[in-house]
CSV table of C-alpha atoms (C1' of nucleotides) in Angstrom, one decimal:
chain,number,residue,atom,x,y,z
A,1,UNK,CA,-1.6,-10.2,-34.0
A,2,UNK,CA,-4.5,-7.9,-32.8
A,3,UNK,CA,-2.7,-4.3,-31.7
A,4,UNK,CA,-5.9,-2.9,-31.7
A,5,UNK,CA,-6.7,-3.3,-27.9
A,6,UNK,CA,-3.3,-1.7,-26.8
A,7,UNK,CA,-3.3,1.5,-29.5
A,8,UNK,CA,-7.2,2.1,-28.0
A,9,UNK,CA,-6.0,2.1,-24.3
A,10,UNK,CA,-2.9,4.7,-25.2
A,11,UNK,CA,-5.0,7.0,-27.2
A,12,UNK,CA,-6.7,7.4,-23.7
A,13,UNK,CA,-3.3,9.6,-22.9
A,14,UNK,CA,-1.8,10.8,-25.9
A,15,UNK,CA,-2.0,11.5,-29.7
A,16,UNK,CA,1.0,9.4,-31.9
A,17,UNK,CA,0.9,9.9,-35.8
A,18,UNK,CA,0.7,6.8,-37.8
A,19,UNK,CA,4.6,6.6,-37.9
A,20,UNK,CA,4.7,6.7,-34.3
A,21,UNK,CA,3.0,3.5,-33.9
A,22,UNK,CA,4.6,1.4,-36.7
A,23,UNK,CA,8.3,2.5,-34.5
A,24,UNK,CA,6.1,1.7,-31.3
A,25,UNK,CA,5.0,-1.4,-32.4
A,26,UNK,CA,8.4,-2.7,-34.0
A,27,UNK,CA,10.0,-2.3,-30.5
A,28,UNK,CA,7.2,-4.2,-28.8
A,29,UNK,CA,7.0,-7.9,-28.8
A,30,UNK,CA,4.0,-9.8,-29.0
A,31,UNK,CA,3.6,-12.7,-26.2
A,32,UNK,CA,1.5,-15.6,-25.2
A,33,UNK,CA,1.4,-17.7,-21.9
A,34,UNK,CA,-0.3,-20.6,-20.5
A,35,UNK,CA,-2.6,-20.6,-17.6
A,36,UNK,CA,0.2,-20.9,-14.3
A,37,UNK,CA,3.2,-20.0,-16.3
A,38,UNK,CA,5.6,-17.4,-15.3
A,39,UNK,CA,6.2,-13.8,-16.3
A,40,UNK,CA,9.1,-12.6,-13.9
A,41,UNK,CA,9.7,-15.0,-10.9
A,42,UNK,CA,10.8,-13.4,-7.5
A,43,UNK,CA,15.3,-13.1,-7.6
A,44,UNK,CA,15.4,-12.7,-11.3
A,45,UNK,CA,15.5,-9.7,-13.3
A,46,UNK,CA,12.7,-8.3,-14.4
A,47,UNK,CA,12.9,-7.5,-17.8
A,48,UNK,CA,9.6,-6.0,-19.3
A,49,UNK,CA,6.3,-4.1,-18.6
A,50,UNK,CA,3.5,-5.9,-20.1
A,51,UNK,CA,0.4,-5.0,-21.7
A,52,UNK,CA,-2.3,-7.1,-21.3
A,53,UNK,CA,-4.9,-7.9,-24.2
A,54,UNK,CA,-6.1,-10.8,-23.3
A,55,UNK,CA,-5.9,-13.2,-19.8
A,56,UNK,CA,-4.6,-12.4,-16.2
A,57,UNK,CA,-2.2,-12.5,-14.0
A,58,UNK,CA,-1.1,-12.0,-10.7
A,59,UNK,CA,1.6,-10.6,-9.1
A,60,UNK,CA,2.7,-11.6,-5.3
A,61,UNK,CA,5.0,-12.6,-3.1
A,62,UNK,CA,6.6,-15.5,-1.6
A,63,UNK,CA,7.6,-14.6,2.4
A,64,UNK,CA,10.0,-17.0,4.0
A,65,UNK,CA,6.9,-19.0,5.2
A,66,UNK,CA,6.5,-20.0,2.0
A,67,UNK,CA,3.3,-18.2,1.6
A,68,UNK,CA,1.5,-16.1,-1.1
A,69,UNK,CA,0.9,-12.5,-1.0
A,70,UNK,CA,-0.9,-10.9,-3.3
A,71,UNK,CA,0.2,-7.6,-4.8
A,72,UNK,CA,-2.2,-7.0,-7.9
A,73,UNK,CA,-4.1,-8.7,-10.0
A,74,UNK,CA,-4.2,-7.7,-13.9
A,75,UNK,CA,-6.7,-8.2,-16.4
A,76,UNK,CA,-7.2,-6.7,-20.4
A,77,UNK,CA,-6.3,-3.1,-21.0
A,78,UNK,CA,-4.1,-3.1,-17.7
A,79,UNK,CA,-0.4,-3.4,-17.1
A,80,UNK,CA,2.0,-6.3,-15.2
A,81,UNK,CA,5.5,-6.0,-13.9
A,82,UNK,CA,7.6,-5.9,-11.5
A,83,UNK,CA,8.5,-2.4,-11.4
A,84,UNK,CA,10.8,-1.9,-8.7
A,85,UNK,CA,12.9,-4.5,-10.3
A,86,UNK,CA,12.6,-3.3,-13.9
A,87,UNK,CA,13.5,0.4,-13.0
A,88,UNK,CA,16.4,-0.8,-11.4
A,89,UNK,CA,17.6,-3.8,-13.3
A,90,UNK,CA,17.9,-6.0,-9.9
A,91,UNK,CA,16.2,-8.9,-8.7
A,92,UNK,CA,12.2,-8.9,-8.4
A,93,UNK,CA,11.0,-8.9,-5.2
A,94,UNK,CA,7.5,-10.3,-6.8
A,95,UNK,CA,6.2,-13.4,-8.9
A,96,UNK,CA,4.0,-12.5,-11.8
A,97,UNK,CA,2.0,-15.5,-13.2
A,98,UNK,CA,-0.7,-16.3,-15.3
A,99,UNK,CA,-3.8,-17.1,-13.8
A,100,UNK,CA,-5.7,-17.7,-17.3
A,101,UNK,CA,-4.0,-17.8,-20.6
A,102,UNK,CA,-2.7,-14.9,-21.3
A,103,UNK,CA,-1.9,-12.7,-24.7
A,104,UNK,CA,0.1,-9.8,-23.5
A,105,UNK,CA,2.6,-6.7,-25.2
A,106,UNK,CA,6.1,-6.4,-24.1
A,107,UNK,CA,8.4,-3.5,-23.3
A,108,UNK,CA,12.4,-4.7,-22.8
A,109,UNK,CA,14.2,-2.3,-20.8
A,110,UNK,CA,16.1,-1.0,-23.9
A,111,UNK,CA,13.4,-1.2,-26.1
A,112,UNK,CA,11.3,1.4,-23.9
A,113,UNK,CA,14.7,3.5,-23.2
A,114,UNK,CA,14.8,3.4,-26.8
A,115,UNK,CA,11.3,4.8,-27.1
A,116,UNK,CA,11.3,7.3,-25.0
A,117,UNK,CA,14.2,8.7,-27.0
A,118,UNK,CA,12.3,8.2,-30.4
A,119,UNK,CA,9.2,9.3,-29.3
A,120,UNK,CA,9.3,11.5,-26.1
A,121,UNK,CA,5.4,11.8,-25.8
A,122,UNK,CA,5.5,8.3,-24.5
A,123,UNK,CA,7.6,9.5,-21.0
A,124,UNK,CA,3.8,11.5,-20.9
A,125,UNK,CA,1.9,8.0,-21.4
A,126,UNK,CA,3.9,6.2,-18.8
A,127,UNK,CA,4.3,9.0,-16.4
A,128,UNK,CA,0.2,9.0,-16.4
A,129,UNK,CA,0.0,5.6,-15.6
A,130,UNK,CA,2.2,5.3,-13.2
A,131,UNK,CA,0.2,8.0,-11.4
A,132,UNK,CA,-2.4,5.9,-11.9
A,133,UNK,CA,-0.6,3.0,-10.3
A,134,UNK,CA,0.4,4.9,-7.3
A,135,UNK,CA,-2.6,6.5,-7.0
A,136,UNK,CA,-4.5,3.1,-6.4
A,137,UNK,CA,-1.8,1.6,-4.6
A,138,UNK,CA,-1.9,4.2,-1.6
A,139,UNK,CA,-5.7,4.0,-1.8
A,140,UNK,CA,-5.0,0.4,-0.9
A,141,UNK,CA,-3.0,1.3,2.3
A,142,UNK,CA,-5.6,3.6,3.5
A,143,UNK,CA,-8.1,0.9,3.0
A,144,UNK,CA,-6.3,-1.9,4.5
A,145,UNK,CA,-5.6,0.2,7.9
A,146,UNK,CA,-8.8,2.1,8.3
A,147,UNK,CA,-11.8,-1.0,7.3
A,148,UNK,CA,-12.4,-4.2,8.3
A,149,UNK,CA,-12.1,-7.3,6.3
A,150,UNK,CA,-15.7,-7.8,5.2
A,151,UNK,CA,-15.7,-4.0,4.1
A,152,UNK,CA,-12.5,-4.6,2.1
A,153,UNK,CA,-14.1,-7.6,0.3
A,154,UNK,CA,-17.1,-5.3,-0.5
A,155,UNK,CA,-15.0,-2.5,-2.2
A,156,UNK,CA,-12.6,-5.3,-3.5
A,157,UNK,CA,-16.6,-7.2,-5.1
A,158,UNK,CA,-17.3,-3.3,-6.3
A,159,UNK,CA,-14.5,-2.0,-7.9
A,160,UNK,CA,-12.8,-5.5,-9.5
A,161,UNK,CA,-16.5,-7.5,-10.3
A,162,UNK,CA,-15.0,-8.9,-13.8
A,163,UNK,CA,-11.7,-10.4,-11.3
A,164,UNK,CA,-13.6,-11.7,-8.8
A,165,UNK,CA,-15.5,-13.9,-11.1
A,166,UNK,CA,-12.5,-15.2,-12.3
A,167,UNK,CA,-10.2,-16.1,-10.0
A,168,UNK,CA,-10.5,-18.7,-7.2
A,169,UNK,CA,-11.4,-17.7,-3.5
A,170,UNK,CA,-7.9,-18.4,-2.1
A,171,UNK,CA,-6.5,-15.6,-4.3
A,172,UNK,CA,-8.7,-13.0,-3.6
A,173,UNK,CA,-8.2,-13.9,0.4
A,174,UNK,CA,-4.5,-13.4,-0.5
A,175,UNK,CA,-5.2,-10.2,-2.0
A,176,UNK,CA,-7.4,-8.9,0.8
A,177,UNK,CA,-4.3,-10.1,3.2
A,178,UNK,CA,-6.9,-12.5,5.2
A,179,UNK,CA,-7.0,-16.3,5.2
A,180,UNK,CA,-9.2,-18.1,2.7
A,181,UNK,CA,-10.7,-19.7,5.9
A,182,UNK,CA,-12.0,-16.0,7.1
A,183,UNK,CA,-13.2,-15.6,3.7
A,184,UNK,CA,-15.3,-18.0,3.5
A,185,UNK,CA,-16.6,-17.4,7.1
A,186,UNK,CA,-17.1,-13.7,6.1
A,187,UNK,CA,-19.3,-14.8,3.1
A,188,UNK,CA,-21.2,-16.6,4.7
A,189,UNK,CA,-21.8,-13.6,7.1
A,190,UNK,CA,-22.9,-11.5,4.1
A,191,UNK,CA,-25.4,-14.5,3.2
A,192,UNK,CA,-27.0,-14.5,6.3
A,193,UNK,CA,-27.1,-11.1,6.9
A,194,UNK,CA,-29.8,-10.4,4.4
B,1,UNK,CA,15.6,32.3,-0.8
B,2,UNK,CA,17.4,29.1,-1.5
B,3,UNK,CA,16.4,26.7,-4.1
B,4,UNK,CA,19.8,24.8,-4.5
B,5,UNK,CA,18.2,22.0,-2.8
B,6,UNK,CA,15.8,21.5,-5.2
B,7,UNK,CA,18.0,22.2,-8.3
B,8,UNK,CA,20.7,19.3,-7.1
B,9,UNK,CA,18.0,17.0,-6.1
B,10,UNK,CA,16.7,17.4,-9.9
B,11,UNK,CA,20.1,17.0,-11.3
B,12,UNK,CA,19.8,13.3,-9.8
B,13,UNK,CA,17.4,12.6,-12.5
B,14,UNK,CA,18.0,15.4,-16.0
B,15,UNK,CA,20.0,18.1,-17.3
B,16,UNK,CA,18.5,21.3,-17.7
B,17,UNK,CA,20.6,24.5,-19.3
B,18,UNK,CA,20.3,27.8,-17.1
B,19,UNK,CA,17.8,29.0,-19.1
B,20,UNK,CA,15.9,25.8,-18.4
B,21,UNK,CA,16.5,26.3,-14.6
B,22,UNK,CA,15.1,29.9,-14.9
B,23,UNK,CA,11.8,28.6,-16.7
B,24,UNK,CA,11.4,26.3,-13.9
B,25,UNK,CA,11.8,28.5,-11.2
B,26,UNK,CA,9.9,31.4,-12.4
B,27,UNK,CA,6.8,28.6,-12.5
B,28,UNK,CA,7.2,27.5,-8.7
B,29,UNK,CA,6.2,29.9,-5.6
B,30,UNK,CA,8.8,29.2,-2.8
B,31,UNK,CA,6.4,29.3,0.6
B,32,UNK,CA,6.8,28.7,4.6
B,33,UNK,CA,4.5,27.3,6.8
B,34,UNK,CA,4.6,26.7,9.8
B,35,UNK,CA,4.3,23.8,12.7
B,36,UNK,CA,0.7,22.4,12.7
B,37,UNK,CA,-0.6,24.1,9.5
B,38,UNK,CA,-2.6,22.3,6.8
B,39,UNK,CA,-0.8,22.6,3.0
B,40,UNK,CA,-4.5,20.8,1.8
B,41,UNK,CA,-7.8,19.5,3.8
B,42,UNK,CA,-9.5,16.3,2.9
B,43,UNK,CA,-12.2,17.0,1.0
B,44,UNK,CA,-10.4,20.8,-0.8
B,45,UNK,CA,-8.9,20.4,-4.4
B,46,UNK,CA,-4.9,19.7,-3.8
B,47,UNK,CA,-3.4,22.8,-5.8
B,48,UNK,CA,0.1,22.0,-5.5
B,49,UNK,CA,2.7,19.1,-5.3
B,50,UNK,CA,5.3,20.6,-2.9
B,51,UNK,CA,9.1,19.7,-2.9
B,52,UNK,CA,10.5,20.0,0.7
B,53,UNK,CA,13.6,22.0,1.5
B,54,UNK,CA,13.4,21.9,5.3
B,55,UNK,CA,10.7,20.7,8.0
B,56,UNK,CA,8.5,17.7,7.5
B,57,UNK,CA,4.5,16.9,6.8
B,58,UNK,CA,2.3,13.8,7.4
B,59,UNK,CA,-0.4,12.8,4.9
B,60,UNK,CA,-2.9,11.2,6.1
B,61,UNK,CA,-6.8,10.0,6.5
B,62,UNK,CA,-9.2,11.2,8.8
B,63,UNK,CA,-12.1,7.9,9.0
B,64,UNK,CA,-15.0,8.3,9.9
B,65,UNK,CA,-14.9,7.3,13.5
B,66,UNK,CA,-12.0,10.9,13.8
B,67,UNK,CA,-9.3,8.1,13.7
B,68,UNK,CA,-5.7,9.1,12.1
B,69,UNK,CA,-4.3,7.4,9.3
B,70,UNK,CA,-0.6,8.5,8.3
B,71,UNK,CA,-0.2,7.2,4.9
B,72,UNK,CA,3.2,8.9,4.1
B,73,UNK,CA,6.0,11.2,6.0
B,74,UNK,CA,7.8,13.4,4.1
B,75,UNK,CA,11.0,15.4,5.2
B,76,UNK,CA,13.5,17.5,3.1
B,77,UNK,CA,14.4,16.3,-0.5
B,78,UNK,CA,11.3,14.5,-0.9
B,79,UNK,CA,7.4,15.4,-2.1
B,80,UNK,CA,4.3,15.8,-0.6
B,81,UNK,CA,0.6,16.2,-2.4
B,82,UNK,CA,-2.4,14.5,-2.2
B,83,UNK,CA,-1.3,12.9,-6.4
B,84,UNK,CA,-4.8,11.3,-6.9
B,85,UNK,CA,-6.5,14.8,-5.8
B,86,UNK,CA,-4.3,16.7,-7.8
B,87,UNK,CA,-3.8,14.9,-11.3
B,88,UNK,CA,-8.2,14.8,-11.6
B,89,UNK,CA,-8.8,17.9,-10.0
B,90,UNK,CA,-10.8,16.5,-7.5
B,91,UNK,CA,-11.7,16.9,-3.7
B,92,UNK,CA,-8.9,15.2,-1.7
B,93,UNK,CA,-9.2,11.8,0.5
B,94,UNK,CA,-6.1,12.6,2.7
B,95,UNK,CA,-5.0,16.1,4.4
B,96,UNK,CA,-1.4,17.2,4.0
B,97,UNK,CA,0.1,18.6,7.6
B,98,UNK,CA,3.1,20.2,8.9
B,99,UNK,CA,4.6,18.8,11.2
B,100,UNK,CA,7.3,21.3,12.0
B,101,UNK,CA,8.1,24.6,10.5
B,102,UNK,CA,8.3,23.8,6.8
B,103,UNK,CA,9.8,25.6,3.5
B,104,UNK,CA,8.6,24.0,0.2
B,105,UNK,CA,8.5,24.5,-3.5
B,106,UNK,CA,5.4,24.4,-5.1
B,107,UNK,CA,3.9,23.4,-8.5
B,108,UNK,CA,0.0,24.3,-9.0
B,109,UNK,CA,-1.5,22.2,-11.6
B,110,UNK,CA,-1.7,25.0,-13.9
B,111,UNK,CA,2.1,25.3,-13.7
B,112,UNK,CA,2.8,22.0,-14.1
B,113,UNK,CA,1.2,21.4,-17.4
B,114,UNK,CA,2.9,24.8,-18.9
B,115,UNK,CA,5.9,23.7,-17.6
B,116,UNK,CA,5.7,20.0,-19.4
B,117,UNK,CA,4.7,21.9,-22.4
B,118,UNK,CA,8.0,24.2,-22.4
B,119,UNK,CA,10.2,21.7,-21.0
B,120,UNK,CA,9.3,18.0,-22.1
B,121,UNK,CA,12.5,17.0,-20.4
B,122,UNK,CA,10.5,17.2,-17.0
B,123,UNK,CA,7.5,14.8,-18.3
B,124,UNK,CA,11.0,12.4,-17.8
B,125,UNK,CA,11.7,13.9,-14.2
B,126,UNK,CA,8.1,13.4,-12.9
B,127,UNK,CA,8.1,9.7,-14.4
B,128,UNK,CA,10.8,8.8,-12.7
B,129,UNK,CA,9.9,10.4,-9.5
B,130,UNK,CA,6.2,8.8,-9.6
B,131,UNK,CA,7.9,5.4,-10.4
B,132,UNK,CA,10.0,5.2,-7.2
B,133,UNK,CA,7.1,6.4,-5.1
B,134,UNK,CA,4.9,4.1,-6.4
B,135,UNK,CA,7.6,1.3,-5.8
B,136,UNK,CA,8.3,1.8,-2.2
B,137,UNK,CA,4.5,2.1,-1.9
B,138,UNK,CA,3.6,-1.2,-2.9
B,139,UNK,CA,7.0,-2.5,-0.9
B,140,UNK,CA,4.5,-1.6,1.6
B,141,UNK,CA,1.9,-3.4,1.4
B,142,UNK,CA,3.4,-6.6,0.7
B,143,UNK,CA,5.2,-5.1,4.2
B,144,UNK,CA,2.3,-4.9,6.5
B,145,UNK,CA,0.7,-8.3,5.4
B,146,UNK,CA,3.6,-10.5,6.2
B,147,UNK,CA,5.4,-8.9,8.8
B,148,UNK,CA,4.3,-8.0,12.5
B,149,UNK,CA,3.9,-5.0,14.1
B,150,UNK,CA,6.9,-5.4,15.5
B,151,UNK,CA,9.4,-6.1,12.6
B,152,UNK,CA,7.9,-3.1,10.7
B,153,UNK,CA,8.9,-0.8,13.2
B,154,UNK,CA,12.2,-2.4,12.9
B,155,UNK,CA,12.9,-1.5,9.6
B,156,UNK,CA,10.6,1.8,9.9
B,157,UNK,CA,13.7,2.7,11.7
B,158,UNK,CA,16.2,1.5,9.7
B,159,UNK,CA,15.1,2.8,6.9
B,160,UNK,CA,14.2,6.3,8.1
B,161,UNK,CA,16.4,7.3,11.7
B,162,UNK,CA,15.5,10.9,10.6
B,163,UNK,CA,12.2,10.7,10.6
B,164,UNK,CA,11.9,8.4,13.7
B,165,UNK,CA,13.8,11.2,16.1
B,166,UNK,CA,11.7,14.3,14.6
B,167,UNK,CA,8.0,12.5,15.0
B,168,UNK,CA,5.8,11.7,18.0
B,169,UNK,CA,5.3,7.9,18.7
B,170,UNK,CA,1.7,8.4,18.6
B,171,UNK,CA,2.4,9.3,15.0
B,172,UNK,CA,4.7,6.4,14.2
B,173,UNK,CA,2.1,4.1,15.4
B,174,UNK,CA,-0.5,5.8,12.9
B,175,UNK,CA,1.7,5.4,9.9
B,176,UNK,CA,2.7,1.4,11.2
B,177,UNK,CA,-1.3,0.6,11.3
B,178,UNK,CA,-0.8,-0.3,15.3
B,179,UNK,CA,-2.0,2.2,18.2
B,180,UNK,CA,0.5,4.2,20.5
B,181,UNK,CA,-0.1,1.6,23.3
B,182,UNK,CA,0.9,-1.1,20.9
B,183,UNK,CA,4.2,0.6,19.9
B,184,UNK,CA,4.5,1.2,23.6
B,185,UNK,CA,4.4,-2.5,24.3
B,186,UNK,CA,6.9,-3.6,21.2
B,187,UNK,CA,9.4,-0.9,22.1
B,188,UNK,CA,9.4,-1.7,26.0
B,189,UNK,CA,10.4,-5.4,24.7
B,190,UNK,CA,12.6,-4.7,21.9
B,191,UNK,CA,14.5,-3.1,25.0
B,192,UNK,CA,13.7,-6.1,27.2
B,193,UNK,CA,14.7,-8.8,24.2
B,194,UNK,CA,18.1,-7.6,24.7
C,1,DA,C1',-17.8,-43.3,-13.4
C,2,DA,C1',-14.0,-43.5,-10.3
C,3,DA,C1',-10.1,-41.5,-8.7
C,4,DT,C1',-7.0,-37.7,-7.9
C,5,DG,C1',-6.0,-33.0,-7.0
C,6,DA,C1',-7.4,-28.5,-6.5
C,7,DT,C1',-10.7,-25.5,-4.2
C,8,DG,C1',-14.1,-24.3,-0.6
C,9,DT,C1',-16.6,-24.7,4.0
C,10,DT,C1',-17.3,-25.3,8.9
C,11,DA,C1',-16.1,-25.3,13.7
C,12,DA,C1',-12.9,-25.2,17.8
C,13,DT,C1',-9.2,-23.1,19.7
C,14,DC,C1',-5.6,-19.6,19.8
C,15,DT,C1',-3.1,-15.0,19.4
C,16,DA,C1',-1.6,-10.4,17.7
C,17,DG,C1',-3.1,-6.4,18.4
C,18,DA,C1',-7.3,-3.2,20.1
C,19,DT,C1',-9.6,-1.0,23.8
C,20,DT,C1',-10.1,1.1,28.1
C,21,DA,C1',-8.5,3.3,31.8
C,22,DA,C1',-5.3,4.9,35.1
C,23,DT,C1',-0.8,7.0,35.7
C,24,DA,C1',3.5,9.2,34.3
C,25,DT,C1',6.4,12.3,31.9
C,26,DC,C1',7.5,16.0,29.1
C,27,DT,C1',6.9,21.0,27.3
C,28,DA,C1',5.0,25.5,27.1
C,29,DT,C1',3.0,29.3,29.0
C,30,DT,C1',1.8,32.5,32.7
D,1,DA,C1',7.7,27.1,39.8
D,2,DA,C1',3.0,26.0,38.9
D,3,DT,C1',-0.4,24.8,35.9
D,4,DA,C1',-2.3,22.9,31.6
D,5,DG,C1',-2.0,20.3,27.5
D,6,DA,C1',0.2,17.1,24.8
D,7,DT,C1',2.7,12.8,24.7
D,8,DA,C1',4.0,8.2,26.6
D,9,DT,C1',3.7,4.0,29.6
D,10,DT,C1',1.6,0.0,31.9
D,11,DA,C1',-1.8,-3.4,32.8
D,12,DA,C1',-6.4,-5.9,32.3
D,13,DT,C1',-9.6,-7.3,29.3
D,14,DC,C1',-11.5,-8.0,24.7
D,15,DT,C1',-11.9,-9.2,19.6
D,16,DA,C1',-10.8,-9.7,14.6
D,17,DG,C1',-8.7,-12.7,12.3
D,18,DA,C1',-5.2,-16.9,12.3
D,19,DT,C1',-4.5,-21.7,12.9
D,20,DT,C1',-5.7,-26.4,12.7
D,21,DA,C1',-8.1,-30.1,11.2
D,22,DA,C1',-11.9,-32.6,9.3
D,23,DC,C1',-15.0,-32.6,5.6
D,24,DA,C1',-17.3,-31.2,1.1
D,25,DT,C1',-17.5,-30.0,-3.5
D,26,DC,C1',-15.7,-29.3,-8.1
D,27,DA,C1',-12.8,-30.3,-12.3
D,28,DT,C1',-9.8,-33.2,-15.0
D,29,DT,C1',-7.8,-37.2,-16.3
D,30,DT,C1',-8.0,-42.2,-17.0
DNA sequence: AAATGATGTTAATCTAGATTAATATCTATT
DNA sequence: AATAGATATTAATCTAGATTAACATCATTT
């Protein structure tokens, strides 16, 4: 199984010796999914945090309507999970499923407690990404109060060009927190302007 | 001055031996501000992530039409920075306010990095901390797309009555993504309703 | 290649929340 | 206690985006 992608990405952070990644590796377990299966679905446990190497996924949430919101979307090189849940050891509050197939790295709860122990540089890896994370996340708030939705779908077309190409329009509406009806009405707008 | 606050709040999350404590301490400057006074401008280099002991501080966006944006309140036990300014070094998008007299703890991000070196222990503390903030944060989102207006001021004060009696309305309304004459309107029928 | 299901578009109508503006209340300061 | 500035309320009108519904296109399976 190709490691390679997911020792690249942590070098980004930190330094491990050779050792350290044969121990990180021997707690991590290698995963693949279909296209629309499930990672974590919403009232379960959440039990891992997932590398991605290869695929995507999404994570959102079900309101009592019965409809879709999406959280994130995750593609190579980035993490999935339900955080809130997997800190906690309660029930997810999100979905995450596969959009494509999808080859991924998993962390068990004990397995990363276990790690952290073993190899305490890695509480400096995960504390930078969850920065990161949060980082984007309130980014997101900001956006979401203070632009329109055409200005959203702009940055959203900028920043995430690889995930808009593949994922369908409905999901990206979701993500923006419009309908995919307004979508499509406000690319046609951006058609017609120019 | 009084740093027991901050020292129990830690023990929530490590142990640290007295001479641990001492390290700590000797790394953070304890400062006052007062009502009204900035902590960082959008657009300066956030030097510090501040742990409150008493008063409270908004963060929020100025856009470019001079609107407000209150992405986060903060009160005692609880941080403030602008993290994504701070952990690059780079100018900040939101502008960190008192909002009444304030006392905080502060960690410059020359501090911070010695202290992670002499303590590894705290690499743990900040990972946890950074975890639940970037939890609750994306709680929100999924929060203002499928709720109204109206059922997130609901559980805005539910799930913070301190912060609700201690902040102006025309505040609360910022931080909801709604305008004072909004709240105005759900508040005179929540009272109405029943 | 026809049929089925998933995805996308267009247009008409509707509504949550914005905007504007006038008035009221509260809080400090002299 | 009077004035000024900050905060809150109310009501009329307006708009970004939702809803509904009909139709179009694309992909997959038989």
């Amino acid at each position: 199984m190709d490691n390679k992608p997911f020792l690249d990405y942590i070098k980004n952070f930190i330094k491990l010796t050779d050792e350290e990644e044969t121990i990180l590796l021997s707690k991590t377990v290698h995963r693949k999914y279909l296209k629309n299966q499930y990672i974590v679905q919403q009232g379960d446990i959440c039990k891992s945090v997932n590398f991605i190497i290869s695929g995507s996924t999404k994570a959102f949430y079900m309101d009592l309507e019965g409809q879709e919101h999406i959280v994130m979307f995750s593609i190579e090189d980035w993490w999935t999970s339900d955080l809130g849940s997997f800190i906690t050891q309660t029930p997810a509050d999100f979905n995450l499923q596969c959009i494509e197939n999808t080859e991924l790295i998993q962390f068990t709860y004990e397995n990363l407690e276990y790690l952290y122990k073993a190899i305490p540089k890695l509480e400096r890896l995960f504390r930078k990404i969850v920065e990161r994370a949060f980082v984007a996340s309130q980014k997101r708030i900001i956006r979401n109060f203070s632009l329109t939705a055409k200005e959203r779908y702009q940055i959203f077309k900028r920043t995430y060009p690889k995930i808009e190409q593949r994922v369908p329009q409905y999901m990206i509406a979701s993500y923006l927190g419009i309908t995919k009806e307004f979508l499509s009405k406000i690319k046609s707008q951006l058609i017609h302007d120019q």
